[in-house]
Short mmCIF file of C-alpha atoms in Angstrom, two decimals:
data_model
loop_
_atom_site.label_atom_id
_atom_site.label_comp_id
_atom_site.label_asym_id
_atom_site.label_seq_id
_atom_site.Cartn_x
_atom_site.Cartn_y
_atom_site.Cartn_z
CA MET A 1 -0.10 0.04 -0.01
CA ASP A 2 2.93 2.45 0.84
CA GLU A 3 4.37 1.69 -2.51
CA PHE A 4 1.13 2.39 -4.47
CA ILE A 5 0.87 5.84 -2.39
CA GLN A 6 4.12 6.80 -3.39
CA ARG A 7 3.45 6.01 -7.12
CA TYR A 8 0.30 7.60 -6.90
CA VAL A 9 1.96 10.75 -5.52
CA GLN A 10 4.72 10.74 -7.98
CA ALA A 11 2.36 10.59 -10.67
CA GLY A 12 0.93 14.02 -10.06
CA GLN A 13 -2.27 15.68 -10.88
CA THR A 14 -3.95 17.36 -13.62
CA SER A 15 -6.03 20.41 -12.74
CA VAL A 16 -9.14 20.81 -15.13
CA ALA A 17 -11.91 23.56 -14.71
CA ASN A 18 -15.38 22.39 -13.98
CA TYR A 19 -16.84 25.06 -16.04
CA LEU A 20 -15.08 23.21 -19.03
CA LEU A 21 -16.52 19.88 -18.08
CA ASP A 22 -20.07 21.53 -17.65
CA HIS A 23 -20.06 23.10 -20.94
CA PHE A 24 -17.59 21.47 -23.14
CA ARG A 25 -20.30 20.37 -25.71
CA GLU A 26 -21.85 23.99 -26.00
CA VAL A 27 -18.74 25.40 -27.42
CA GLY A 28 -18.78 22.62 -29.80
CA MET A 29 -16.32 20.06 -28.23
CA THR A 30 -17.24 16.34 -28.38
CA THR A 31 -16.59 13.66 -25.43
CA ASP A 32 -13.51 12.16 -27.52
CA GLN A 33 -11.99 15.40 -27.96
CA LEU A 34 -12.60 16.19 -24.08
CA LEU A 35 -10.47 12.85 -23.64
CA VAL A 36 -8.01 14.06 -25.93
CA PHE A 37 -7.84 17.42 -24.22
CA LEU A 38 -7.34 15.77 -20.82
CA GLN A 39 -4.52 13.71 -21.97
CA LEU A 40 -3.03 16.82 -23.38
CA ARG A 41 -3.14 18.86 -20.29
CA ARG A 42 -1.65 16.03 -18.42
CA TYR A 43 1.49 16.11 -20.64
CA MET A 44 1.62 20.07 -20.85
CA ASP A 45 1.51 20.08 -16.94
CA GLN A 46 4.50 17.71 -16.84
CA GLY A 47 6.37 20.08 -19.21
CA THR A 48 5.69 18.47 -22.53
CA LYS A 49 4.34 21.16 -24.74
CA LEU A 50 3.60 18.79 -27.85
CA PRO A 51 2.79 15.35 -26.37
CA ASP A 52 3.42 12.19 -28.70
CA ALA A 53 0.12 10.83 -30.46
CA ASP A 54 1.40 7.21 -30.04
CA GLU A 55 1.64 7.74 -25.83
CA MET A 56 -1.90 9.34 -25.81
CA ALA A 57 -3.42 6.79 -28.02
CA ALA A 58 -1.81 3.82 -25.71
CA HIS A 59 -3.39 5.67 -22.81
CA LEU A 60 -6.97 6.06 -24.62
CA GLY A 61 -6.77 2.46 -25.73
CA TRP A 62 -7.35 4.14 -29.33
CA ASP A 63 -5.68 3.81 -32.68
CA LYS A 64 -3.00 6.33 -33.51
CA GLN A 65 -4.99 7.71 -36.58
CA LYS A 66 -7.90 8.34 -34.38
CA VAL A 67 -6.10 10.76 -32.19
CA TYR A 68 -4.74 12.48 -35.20
CA GLN A 69 -8.08 12.89 -36.63
CA LEU A 70 -9.41 14.37 -33.14
CA LEU A 71 -6.33 16.59 -33.10
CA HIS A 72 -7.32 18.04 -36.43
CA GLU A 73 -10.81 18.48 -35.51
CA MET A 74 -10.18 20.46 -32.86
CA ILE A 75 -7.95 22.67 -34.65
CA SER A 76 -10.29 23.16 -37.81
CA HIS A 77 -13.00 23.75 -35.05
CA LYS A 78 -10.97 26.40 -33.46
CA LEU A 79 -10.77 24.97 -30.06
CA MET A 80 -6.89 25.03 -29.88
CA THR A 81 -3.88 26.22 -32.12
CA ILE A 82 -0.16 25.04 -32.63
CA THR A 83 2.09 27.92 -31.70
CA THR A 84 5.86 28.41 -31.22
CA VAL A 85 7.04 29.15 -27.83
CA THR A 86 10.65 29.57 -26.40
CA GLY A 87 11.65 27.26 -23.57
CA ALA A 88 13.47 27.96 -20.47
CA ASP A 89 16.87 26.76 -22.36
CA GLY A 90 16.15 29.30 -25.06
CA GLN A 91 15.14 26.95 -27.55
CA LYS A 92 11.82 27.43 -29.72
CA GLN A 93 9.45 24.69 -30.05
CA ASP A 94 6.03 24.00 -31.02
CA ALA A 95 2.97 23.69 -28.45
CA TYR A 96 -0.71 23.28 -28.21
CA ASP A 97 -2.39 26.59 -27.24
CA PHE A 98 -6.02 26.33 -25.79
CA ARG A 99 -6.65 30.22 -25.88
CA LEU A 100 -9.31 29.85 -28.44
CA LEU A 101 -11.00 27.33 -26.00
CA THR A 102 -10.81 29.82 -23.06
CA GLU A 103 -12.36 32.53 -25.36
CA LYS A 104 -15.18 30.42 -26.56
CA LEU A 105 -15.89 29.57 -22.76
CA SER A 106 -15.75 33.42 -21.65
CA GLN A 107 -18.03 34.20 -24.49
CA LEU A 108 -20.62 31.26 -23.62
CA ALA A 109 -20.43 32.50 -19.84
CA ALA A 110 -21.26 36.26 -21.12
CA GLN A 111 -24.32 35.11 -22.98
CA THR A 112 -25.49 32.82 -20.29
CA THR A 113 -25.46 35.73 -17.93
CA GLN A 114 -27.49 37.81 -20.34
CA GLN A 115 -30.19 35.06 -20.99
CA ALA A 116 -30.43 34.22 -17.51
CA ALA A 117 -31.76 37.74 -17.16
CA LYS A 118 -34.01 37.50 -19.90
CA ALA A 119 -35.30 33.75 -19.82
CA PRO A 120 -36.46 31.16 -17.27
CA VAL A 121 -33.93 28.45 -16.20
CA SER A 122 -35.89 25.95 -17.97
CA ASN A 123 -34.64 27.31 -21.12
CA ASP A 124 -31.01 26.60 -20.61
CA ARG A 125 -29.03 26.22 -23.47
CA SER A 126 -27.61 22.76 -22.15
CA ALA A 127 -31.27 21.36 -21.90
CA VAL A 128 -31.45 21.85 -25.95
CA PHE A 129 -28.37 19.90 -26.60
CA ASN A 130 -29.37 17.20 -24.15
CA GLN A 131 -32.96 17.10 -25.41
CA ILE A 132 -31.88 16.61 -29.15
CA GLU A 133 -29.29 13.91 -28.25
CA THR A 134 -32.10 12.00 -26.42
CA GLU A 135 -34.64 12.24 -29.25
CA PHE A 136 -32.19 11.34 -32.00
CA GLY A 137 -30.77 8.48 -29.81
CA ARG A 138 -27.23 9.30 -30.53
CA PRO A 139 -24.48 11.95 -29.77
CA LEU A 140 -24.18 15.05 -31.76
CA SER A 141 -21.70 15.62 -34.20
CA PRO A 142 -19.16 18.58 -33.94
CA LEU A 143 -21.12 20.24 -37.08
CA GLU A 144 -24.44 19.70 -35.48
CA MET A 145 -23.41 21.37 -32.31
CA GLU A 146 -22.16 24.15 -34.20
CA SER A 147 -25.38 24.39 -36.06
CA ILE A 148 -27.24 24.51 -32.85
CA THR A 149 -24.96 27.01 -31.43
CA GLN A 150 -25.57 29.36 -34.54
CA TRP A 151 -29.41 28.99 -33.85
CA LEU A 152 -28.84 30.47 -30.50
CA ASP A 153 -26.14 32.84 -30.78
CA GLN A 154 -26.71 34.18 -34.57
CA ASP A 155 -30.21 33.57 -35.38
CA HIS A 156 -31.40 34.31 -31.87
CA TYR A 157 -34.03 31.68 -31.92
CA ARG A 158 -35.24 30.89 -28.34
CA PRO A 159 -34.22 27.58 -26.73
CA GLU A 160 -38.02 26.94 -26.43
CA LEU A 161 -38.58 27.60 -30.05
CA ILE A 162 -35.97 25.01 -30.96
CA GLN A 163 -37.46 22.52 -28.57
CA LEU A 164 -40.71 22.92 -30.19
CA ALA A 165 -39.20 22.49 -33.85
CA LEU A 166 -37.61 19.10 -32.30
CA LYS A 167 -41.13 18.05 -31.26
CA GLU A 168 -42.23 18.84 -34.69
CA ALA A 169 -39.63 16.99 -36.33
CA VAL A 170 -40.12 13.93 -33.98
CA LEU A 171 -43.77 13.60 -34.63
CA SER A 172 -42.95 13.56 -38.40
CA GLN A 173 -40.32 10.96 -37.94
CA ALA A 174 -37.59 13.21 -39.16
CA TYR A 175 -34.85 12.99 -36.80
CA SER A 176 -32.58 15.70 -38.87
CA LEU A 177 -31.33 19.16 -37.84
CA LYS A 178 -32.11 20.28 -41.66
CA TYR A 179 -35.89 19.51 -41.10
CA MET A 180 -35.81 21.44 -37.85
CA ASP A 181 -33.90 24.31 -39.70
CA ARG A 182 -36.78 24.49 -42.16
CA ILE A 183 -39.39 24.47 -39.48
CA LEU A 184 -37.68 27.27 -37.72
CA LEU A 185 -36.98 29.16 -41.06
CA SER A 186 -40.73 29.10 -41.79
CA TRP A 187 -41.65 30.39 -38.28
CA GLU A 188 -39.15 33.18 -38.59
CA ARG A 189 -40.67 34.06 -42.03
CA LYS A 190 -44.20 34.45 -39.97
CA ASN A 191 -42.52 36.53 -37.47
CA LEU A 192 -43.09 33.57 -34.86
CA LYS A 193 -40.54 34.16 -32.18
CA THR A 194 -42.21 32.08 -29.12
CA ALA A 195 -43.69 28.88 -28.76
CA ALA A 196 -47.06 30.75 -27.57
CA GLN A 197 -47.26 32.37 -30.74
CA VAL A 198 -46.51 29.20 -32.77
CA GLN A 199 -49.28 27.51 -30.85
CA ARG A 200 -51.85 30.46 -31.54
CA GLU A 201 -50.75 30.23 -35.43
CA LYS A 202 -51.53 26.65 -35.30
CA GLU A 203 -55.03 27.09 -33.68
CA ARG A 204 -55.87 29.95 -36.13
CA GLN A 205 -54.98 27.41 -39.05
CA GLU A 206 -56.99 24.60 -37.69
CA PRO A 207 -60.36 25.63 -38.99
CA ARG A 208 -58.94 25.55 -42.44
CA HIS A 209 -58.38 21.84 -42.29
CA THR A 210 -61.60 20.86 -40.50
CA ALA A 211 -63.86 18.78 -42.51
CA LYS A 212 -66.83 20.33 -44.57
CA PRO A 213 -70.29 19.87 -43.22
CA THR A 214 -71.85 16.44 -43.88
CA THR A 215 -75.39 15.44 -45.64
CA ASN A 216 -76.97 12.35 -45.12
CA GLY A 217 -73.78 11.04 -43.21
CA GLN A 218 -71.62 11.66 -46.23
CA PRO A 219 -69.24 14.85 -46.90
CA ASP A 220 -70.72 17.32 -49.20
CA GLY A 221 -69.95 16.59 -52.70
CA GLY A 222 -68.12 13.58 -51.63
CA ILE A 223 -68.71 10.11 -52.96
CA PRO A 224 -69.95 7.46 -50.38
CA ASP A 225 -67.87 4.67 -49.37
CA VAL A 226 -68.37 1.64 -51.26
CA PRO A 227 -67.14 -1.68 -49.73
CA ILE A 228 -64.76 -3.90 -51.64
CA PHE A 229 -65.05 -7.50 -52.16
CA LYS A 230 -62.67 -9.98 -53.67
CA LEU A 231 -63.78 -11.81 -56.77
CA THR A 232 -62.66 -15.02 -55.23
CA ASP A 233 -64.99 -14.50 -52.48
CA ASN A 234 -68.22 -17.10 -52.01
#
């Protein structure tokens, strides 16, 4: 036991912000990318600025190519960059830089503060991501996360409106963000910005779809139902 405690202490610890653990998906980071980030932080805290992908793959139990792919995704989605730094010995070396990720988290914190003053807690951003993943029955891809973030931050769709569009998509068995986007665009063209406005519009449209009055049990001007028999029936 004493030997284990000694090895445990010597291995050191990696410090990770809880805010990142709470909101990594909302800035476009997947769970696999988070695991790579944790490995990177581990090596960087130990002084290795550009950790070896083979070693990280061994710790994660993955193929090296998967690690390379995830690193490329994190760079292309502006979660990190590779910069050149000067070491204590005066030598220049490449290093992973996570300032872009910190900026995204900072922007998210500011947006969340603004939304908290305007919207109820039940309309939290994270609830949108969680509900879509639950209904789709799978994790969201980085591109899908980026699309949802754009709905919230650029298009300024309210979370309740996105959740209502999700409900419409599920009822139509269309598990696609493109389908949801078409619904949201149609509501935007009609200047419907809240779930209550959408509901009122649906109620206003319902009388148009109501069946016409019937005469003698048959729809006005319609053709009566005729039973169909098989010719082979006796």
